[in-house]
Amino acid sequence: MVEIPCDITDPLGLHVQLAVLLASEAQRWRSGVTLEHAGRSVGVTQPMELMMLGIRSGEHIVVRVEGPDEATAAEAIRKIMATF
């Protein structure tokens, strides 16, 4: 399992465009991708679930990638998360 910690720096928090971008990337891989925030964990492939977490600017999240292609998937997701 690969963990990717991230602090949200976008002034709008984790908004719909970022959620869709992250979900689209997660769907490309066979590995499972989850996002944890404030003790709650959701699957990343559904943008609406990400939006329901209400993640605001300055808050901390952890994305976990686990599966057969986790190293490659984590690297691709890490590049996207650099824009958060």
mmCIF file of N, CA and C in Angstrom:
data_model
loop_
_atom_site.group_PDB
_atom_site.id
_atom_site.type_symbol
_atom_site.label_atom_id
_atom_site.label_comp_id
_atom_site.label_asym_id
_atom_site.label_seq_id
_atom_site.Cartn_x
_atom_site.Cartn_y
_atom_site.Cartn_z
ATOM 1 N N MET A 1 0.842 -1.172 0.000
ATOM 2 C CA MET A 1 0.000 0.000 0.000
ATOM 3 C C MET A 1 0.890 1.240 0.000
ATOM 4 N N VAL A 2 0.480 2.220 -0.812
ATOM 5 C CA VAL A 2 1.198 3.487 -0.903
ATOM 6 C C VAL A 2 0.295 4.575 -0.324
ATOM 7 N N GLU A 3 0.847 5.377 0.595
ATOM 8 C CA GLU A 3 0.097 6.495 1.166
ATOM 9 C C GLU A 3 0.638 7.800 0.615
ATOM 10 N N ILE A 4 -0.285 8.686 0.250
ATOM 11 C CA ILE A 4 0.094 9.991 -0.281
ATOM 12 C C ILE A 4 -0.566 11.058 0.589
ATOM 13 N N PRO A 5 0.192 11.654 1.526
ATOM 14 C CA PRO A 5 -0.376 12.729 2.340
ATOM 15 C C PRO A 5 -0.391 14.034 1.540
ATOM 16 N N CYS A 6 -1.380 14.869 1.817
ATOM 17 C CA CYS A 6 -1.508 16.119 1.069
ATOM 18 C C CYS A 6 -2.264 17.144 1.905
ATOM 19 N N ASP A 7 -1.796 18.388 1.881
ATOM 20 C CA ASP A 7 -2.543 19.498 2.458
ATOM 21 C C ASP A 7 -3.206 20.240 1.310
ATOM 22 N N ILE A 8 -4.488 20.470 1.419
ATOM 23 C CA ILE A 8 -5.239 21.151 0.371
ATOM 24 C C ILE A 8 -4.900 22.640 0.409
ATOM 25 N N THR A 9 -4.369 23.162 -0.690
ATOM 26 C CA THR A 9 -3.979 24.569 -0.745
ATOM 27 C C THR A 9 -4.875 25.398 -1.653
ATOM 28 N N ASP A 10 -5.702 24.753 -2.464
ATOM 29 C CA ASP A 10 -6.610 25.498 -3.331
ATOM 30 C C ASP A 10 -7.573 26.305 -2.459
ATOM 31 N N PRO A 11 -7.753 27.593 -2.748
ATOM 32 C CA PRO A 11 -8.631 28.424 -1.916
ATOM 33 C C PRO A 11 -10.075 27.912 -1.825
ATOM 34 N N LEU A 12 -10.506 27.151 -2.811
ATOM 35 C CA LEU A 12 -11.864 26.607 -2.802
ATOM 36 C C LEU A 12 -11.945 25.232 -2.144
ATOM 37 N N GLY A 13 -10.827 24.717 -1.660
ATOM 38 C CA GLY A 13 -10.805 23.384 -1.070
ATOM 39 C C GLY A 13 -10.828 22.327 -2.159
ATOM 40 N N LEU A 14 -11.335 21.157 -1.828
ATOM 41 C CA LEU A 14 -11.449 20.083 -2.818
ATOM 42 C C LEU A 14 -12.762 20.284 -3.565
ATOM 43 N N HIS A 15 -12.720 21.097 -4.606
ATOM 44 C CA HIS A 15 -13.933 21.436 -5.351
ATOM 45 C C HIS A 15 -14.191 20.419 -6.457
ATOM 46 N N VAL A 16 -15.284 20.601 -7.179
ATOM 47 C CA VAL A 16 -15.759 19.601 -8.128
ATOM 48 C C VAL A 16 -14.742 19.299 -9.231
ATOM 49 N N GLN A 17 -14.051 20.291 -9.735
ATOM 50 C CA GLN A 17 -13.072 20.030 -10.799
ATOM 51 C C GLN A 17 -11.942 19.137 -10.305
ATOM 52 N N LEU A 18 -11.455 19.392 -9.100
ATOM 53 C CA LEU A 18 -10.389 18.555 -8.550
ATOM 54 C C LEU A 18 -10.906 17.150 -8.251
ATOM 55 N N ALA A 19 -12.125 17.049 -7.743
ATOM 56 C CA ALA A 19 -12.708 15.736 -7.430
ATOM 57 C C ALA A 19 -12.865 14.902 -8.698
ATOM 58 N N VAL A 20 -13.345 15.518 -9.770
ATOM 59 C CA VAL A 20 -13.518 14.799 -11.035
ATOM 60 C C VAL A 20 -12.160 14.384 -11.604
ATOM 61 N N LEU A 21 -11.185 15.256 -11.526
ATOM 62 C CA LEU A 21 -9.846 14.951 -12.022
ATOM 63 C C LEU A 21 -9.242 13.768 -11.265
ATOM 64 N N LEU A 22 -9.357 13.789 -9.953
ATOM 65 C CA LEU A 22 -8.820 12.709 -9.130
ATOM 66 C C LEU A 22 -9.572 11.396 -9.387
ATOM 67 N N ALA A 23 -10.882 11.469 -9.479
ATOM 68 C CA ALA A 23 -11.687 10.267 -9.729
ATOM 69 C C ALA A 23 -11.375 9.670 -11.100
ATOM 70 N N SER A 24 -11.226 10.512 -12.099
ATOM 71 C CA SER A 24 -10.910 10.033 -13.451
ATOM 72 C C SER A 24 -9.577 9.299 -13.481
ATOM 73 N N GLU A 25 -8.599 9.840 -12.785
ATOM 74 C CA GLU A 25 -7.284 9.187 -12.747
ATOM 75 C C GLU A 25 -7.371 7.864 -11.994
ATOM 76 N N ALA A 26 -8.083 7.833 -10.888
ATOM 77 C CA ALA A 26 -8.196 6.606 -10.090
ATOM 78 C C ALA A 26 -8.887 5.492 -10.873
ATOM 79 N N GLN A 27 -9.820 5.849 -11.734
ATOM 80 C CA GLN A 27 -10.551 4.851 -12.515
ATOM 81 C C GLN A 27 -9.675 4.182 -13.571
ATOM 82 N N ARG A 28 -8.562 4.793 -13.909
ATOM 83 C CA ARG A 28 -7.676 4.235 -14.944
ATOM 84 C C ARG A 28 -6.889 3.021 -14.448
ATOM 85 N N TRP A 29 -6.820 2.813 -13.147
ATOM 86 C CA TRP A 29 -5.938 1.801 -12.573
ATOM 87 C C TRP A 29 -6.725 0.656 -11.960
ATOM 88 N N ARG A 30 -6.067 -0.490 -11.882
ATOM 89 C CA ARG A 30 -6.689 -1.664 -11.256
ATOM 90 C C ARG A 30 -6.644 -1.576 -9.738
ATOM 91 N N SER A 31 -5.698 -0.840 -9.206
ATOM 92 C CA SER A 31 -5.569 -0.693 -7.759
ATOM 93 C C SER A 31 -6.741 0.094 -7.185
ATOM 94 N N GLY A 32 -7.076 -0.219 -5.944
ATOM 95 C CA GLY A 32 -8.104 0.538 -5.238
ATOM 96 C C GLY A 32 -7.509 1.812 -4.677
ATOM 97 N N VAL A 33 -8.260 2.907 -4.763
ATOM 98 C CA VAL A 33 -7.779 4.199 -4.276
ATOM 99 C C VAL A 33 -8.818 4.749 -3.298
ATOM 100 N N THR A 34 -8.371 5.085 -2.091
ATOM 101 C CA THR A 34 -9.255 5.670 -1.088
ATOM 102 C C THR A 34 -8.673 6.987 -0.596
ATOM 103 N N LEU A 35 -9.545 7.850 -0.114
ATOM 104 C CA LEU A 35 -9.136 9.132 0.447
ATOM 105 C C LEU A 35 -9.654 9.194 1.871
ATOM 106 N N GLU A 36 -8.778 9.570 2.800
ATOM 107 C CA GLU A 36 -9.161 9.694 4.198
ATOM 108 C C GLU A 36 -9.060 11.148 4.628
ATOM 109 N N HIS A 37 -10.104 11.609 5.316
ATOM 110 C CA HIS A 37 -10.135 12.978 5.838
ATOM 111 C C HIS A 37 -10.954 12.978 7.125
ATOM 112 N N ALA A 38 -10.384 13.504 8.171
ATOM 113 C CA ALA A 38 -11.078 13.645 9.459
ATOM 114 C C ALA A 38 -11.717 12.333 9.923
ATOM 115 N N GLY A 39 -10.984 11.244 9.770
ATOM 116 C CA GLY A 39 -11.463 9.954 10.246
ATOM 117 C C GLY A 39 -12.446 9.238 9.333
ATOM 118 N N ARG A 40 -12.798 9.852 8.212
ATOM 119 C CA ARG A 40 -13.701 9.216 7.239
ATOM 120 C C ARG A 40 -12.908 8.812 6.015
ATOM 121 N N SER A 41 -13.266 7.670 5.450
ATOM 122 C CA SER A 41 -12.573 7.161 4.275
ATOM 123 C C SER A 41 -13.599 6.848 3.187
ATOM 124 N N VAL A 42 -13.312 7.310 1.960
ATOM 125 C CA VAL A 42 -14.217 7.054 0.837
ATOM 126 C C VAL A 42 -13.407 6.590 -0.369
ATOM 127 N N GLY A 43 -14.070 5.879 -1.267
ATOM 128 C CA GLY A 43 -13.455 5.494 -2.528
ATOM 129 C C GLY A 43 -13.307 6.725 -3.411
ATOM 130 N N VAL A 44 -12.210 6.812 -4.098
ATOM 131 C CA VAL A 44 -11.903 8.003 -4.894
ATOM 132 C C VAL A 44 -12.586 7.993 -6.257
ATOM 133 N N THR A 45 -13.080 6.863 -6.706
ATOM 134 C CA THR A 45 -13.621 6.794 -8.061
ATOM 135 C C THR A 45 -14.962 7.495 -8.220
ATOM 136 N N GLN A 46 -15.589 7.919 -7.135
ATOM 137 C CA GLN A 46 -16.874 8.611 -7.192
ATOM 138 C C GLN A 46 -16.713 10.061 -6.735
ATOM 139 N N PRO A 47 -16.712 11.018 -7.658
ATOM 140 C CA PRO A 47 -16.499 12.419 -7.288
ATOM 141 C C PRO A 47 -17.500 12.930 -6.251
ATOM 142 N N MET A 48 -18.737 12.460 -6.295
ATOM 143 C CA MET A 48 -19.740 12.941 -5.343
ATOM 144 C C MET A 48 -19.382 12.561 -3.912
ATOM 145 N N GLU A 49 -18.834 11.366 -3.731
ATOM 146 C CA GLU A 49 -18.404 10.955 -2.394
ATOM 147 C C GLU A 49 -17.286 11.860 -1.885
ATOM 148 N N LEU A 50 -16.382 12.250 -2.773
ATOM 149 C CA LEU A 50 -15.308 13.163 -2.385
ATOM 150 C C LEU A 50 -15.875 14.522 -1.973
ATOM 151 N N MET A 51 -16.830 15.009 -2.740
ATOM 152 C CA MET A 51 -17.426 16.310 -2.457
ATOM 153 C C MET A 51 -18.179 16.303 -1.120
ATOM 154 N N MET A 52 -18.781 15.172 -0.780
ATOM 155 C CA MET A 52 -19.555 15.076 0.458
ATOM 156 C C MET A 52 -18.682 15.179 1.706
ATOM 157 N N LEU A 53 -17.369 15.006 1.553
ATOM 158 C CA LEU A 53 -16.471 15.157 2.697
ATOM 159 C C LEU A 53 -16.298 16.616 3.098
ATOM 160 N N GLY A 54 -16.589 17.535 2.196
ATOM 161 C CA GLY A 54 -16.497 18.962 2.518
ATOM 162 C C GLY A 54 -15.092 19.413 2.887
ATOM 163 N N ILE A 55 -14.113 18.984 2.126
ATOM 164 C CA ILE A 55 -12.714 19.298 2.434
ATOM 165 C C ILE A 55 -12.408 20.742 2.044
ATOM 166 N N ARG A 56 -11.926 21.504 3.010
ATOM 167 C CA ARG A 56 -11.648 22.926 2.797
ATOM 168 C C ARG A 56 -10.161 23.192 2.667
ATOM 169 N N SER A 57 -9.856 24.375 2.196
ATOM 170 C CA SER A 57 -8.468 24.790 2.054
ATOM 171 C C SER A 57 -7.764 24.723 3.408
ATOM 172 N N GLY A 58 -6.540 24.213 3.406
ATOM 173 C CA GLY A 58 -5.748 24.108 4.629
ATOM 174 C C GLY A 58 -5.923 22.789 5.358
ATOM 175 N N GLU A 59 -6.866 21.962 4.939
ATOM 176 C CA GLU A 59 -7.087 20.693 5.617
ATOM 177 C C GLU A 59 -6.193 19.601 5.037
ATOM 178 N N HIS A 60 -5.969 18.579 5.839
ATOM 179 C CA HIS A 60 -5.055 17.487 5.484
ATOM 180 C C HIS A 60 -5.846 16.259 5.045
ATOM 181 N N ILE A 61 -5.377 15.617 3.977
ATOM 182 C CA ILE A 61 -5.963 14.369 3.502
ATOM 183 C C ILE A 61 -4.854 13.348 3.292
ATOM 184 N N VAL A 62 -5.238 12.094 3.229
ATOM 185 C CA VAL A 62 -4.310 11.012 2.888
ATOM 186 C C VAL A 62 -4.992 10.145 1.831
ATOM 187 N N VAL A 63 -4.325 9.947 0.712
ATOM 188 C CA VAL A 63 -4.823 9.061 -0.335
ATOM 189 C C VAL A 63 -4.033 7.762 -0.244
ATOM 190 N N ARG A 64 -4.749 6.651 -0.250
ATOM 191 C CA ARG A 64 -4.109 5.334 -0.185
ATOM 192 C C ARG A 64 -4.389 4.574 -1.476
ATOM 193 N N VAL A 65 -3.326 3.983 -2.006
ATOM 194 C CA VAL A 65 -3.426 3.203 -3.240
ATOM 195 C C VAL A 65 -2.946 1.790 -2.919
ATOM 196 N N GLU A 66 -3.781 0.807 -3.231
ATOM 197 C CA GLU A 66 -3.412 -0.579 -2.924
ATOM 198 C C GLU A 66 -3.886 -1.492 -4.043
ATOM 199 N N GLY A 67 -2.955 -2.266 -4.583
ATOM 200 C CA GLY A 67 -3.312 -3.210 -5.629
ATOM 201 C C GLY A 67 -2.126 -3.558 -6.499
ATOM 202 N N PRO A 68 -2.393 -4.256 -7.602
ATOM 203 C CA PRO A 68 -1.321 -4.783 -8.440
ATOM 204 C C PRO A 68 -0.474 -3.723 -9.146
ATOM 205 N N ASP A 69 -1.033 -2.556 -9.414
ATOM 206 C CA ASP A 69 -0.267 -1.508 -10.096
ATOM 207 C C ASP A 69 -0.140 -0.256 -9.225
ATOM 208 N N GLU A 70 -0.053 -0.478 -7.904
ATOM 209 C CA GLU A 70 -0.084 0.641 -6.963
ATOM 210 C C GLU A 70 1.057 1.642 -7.133
ATOM 211 N N ALA A 71 2.247 1.192 -7.461
ATOM 212 C CA ALA A 71 3.371 2.129 -7.590
ATOM 213 C C ALA A 71 3.147 3.092 -8.749
ATOM 214 N N THR A 72 2.749 2.578 -9.884
ATOM 215 C CA THR A 72 2.505 3.415 -11.058
ATOM 216 C C THR A 72 1.290 4.303 -10.843
ATOM 217 N N ALA A 73 0.239 3.738 -10.286
ATOM 218 C CA ALA A 73 -0.978 4.508 -10.027
ATOM 219 C C ALA A 73 -0.703 5.622 -9.027
ATOM 220 N N ALA A 74 0.039 5.314 -7.976
ATOM 221 C CA ALA A 74 0.346 6.321 -6.952
ATOM 222 C C ALA A 74 1.140 7.481 -7.544
ATOM 223 N N GLU A 75 2.066 7.184 -8.427
ATOM 224 C CA GLU A 75 2.859 8.244 -9.045
ATOM 225 C C GLU A 75 1.977 9.155 -9.898
ATOM 226 N N ALA A 76 1.069 8.581 -10.663
ATOM 227 C CA ALA A 76 0.157 9.380 -11.490
ATOM 228 C C ALA A 76 -0.762 10.229 -10.616
ATOM 229 N N ILE A 77 -1.266 9.654 -9.544
ATOM 230 C CA ILE A 77 -2.156 10.383 -8.640
ATOM 231 C C ILE A 77 -1.390 11.474 -7.898
ATOM 232 N N ARG A 78 -0.161 11.180 -7.513
ATOM 233 C CA ARG A 78 0.675 12.183 -6.837
ATOM 234 C C ARG A 78 0.878 13.423 -7.709
ATOM 235 N N LYS A 79 1.070 13.223 -9.004
ATOM 236 C CA LYS A 79 1.244 14.368 -9.922
ATOM 237 C C LYS A 79 -0.009 15.234 -9.967
ATOM 238 N N ILE A 80 -1.171 14.592 -9.972
ATOM 239 C CA ILE A 80 -2.427 15.353 -9.978
ATOM 240 C C ILE A 80 -2.600 16.084 -8.650
ATOM 241 N N MET A 81 -2.280 15.416 -7.560
ATOM 242 C CA MET A 81 -2.473 16.021 -6.239
ATOM 243 C C MET A 81 -1.541 17.202 -5.999
ATOM 244 N N ALA A 82 -0.486 17.312 -6.763
ATOM 245 C CA ALA A 82 0.415 18.463 -6.626
ATOM 246 C C ALA A 82 -0.306 19.759 -6.967
ATOM 247 N N THR A 83 -1.422 19.679 -7.696
ATOM 248 C CA THR A 83 -2.182 20.883 -8.058
ATOM 249 C C THR A 83 -3.195 21.242 -6.975
ATOM 250 N N PHE A 84 -3.369 20.393 -5.969
ATOM 251 C CA PHE A 84 -4.356 20.653 -4.926
ATOM 252 C C PHE A 84 -3.849 21.710 -3.974
#
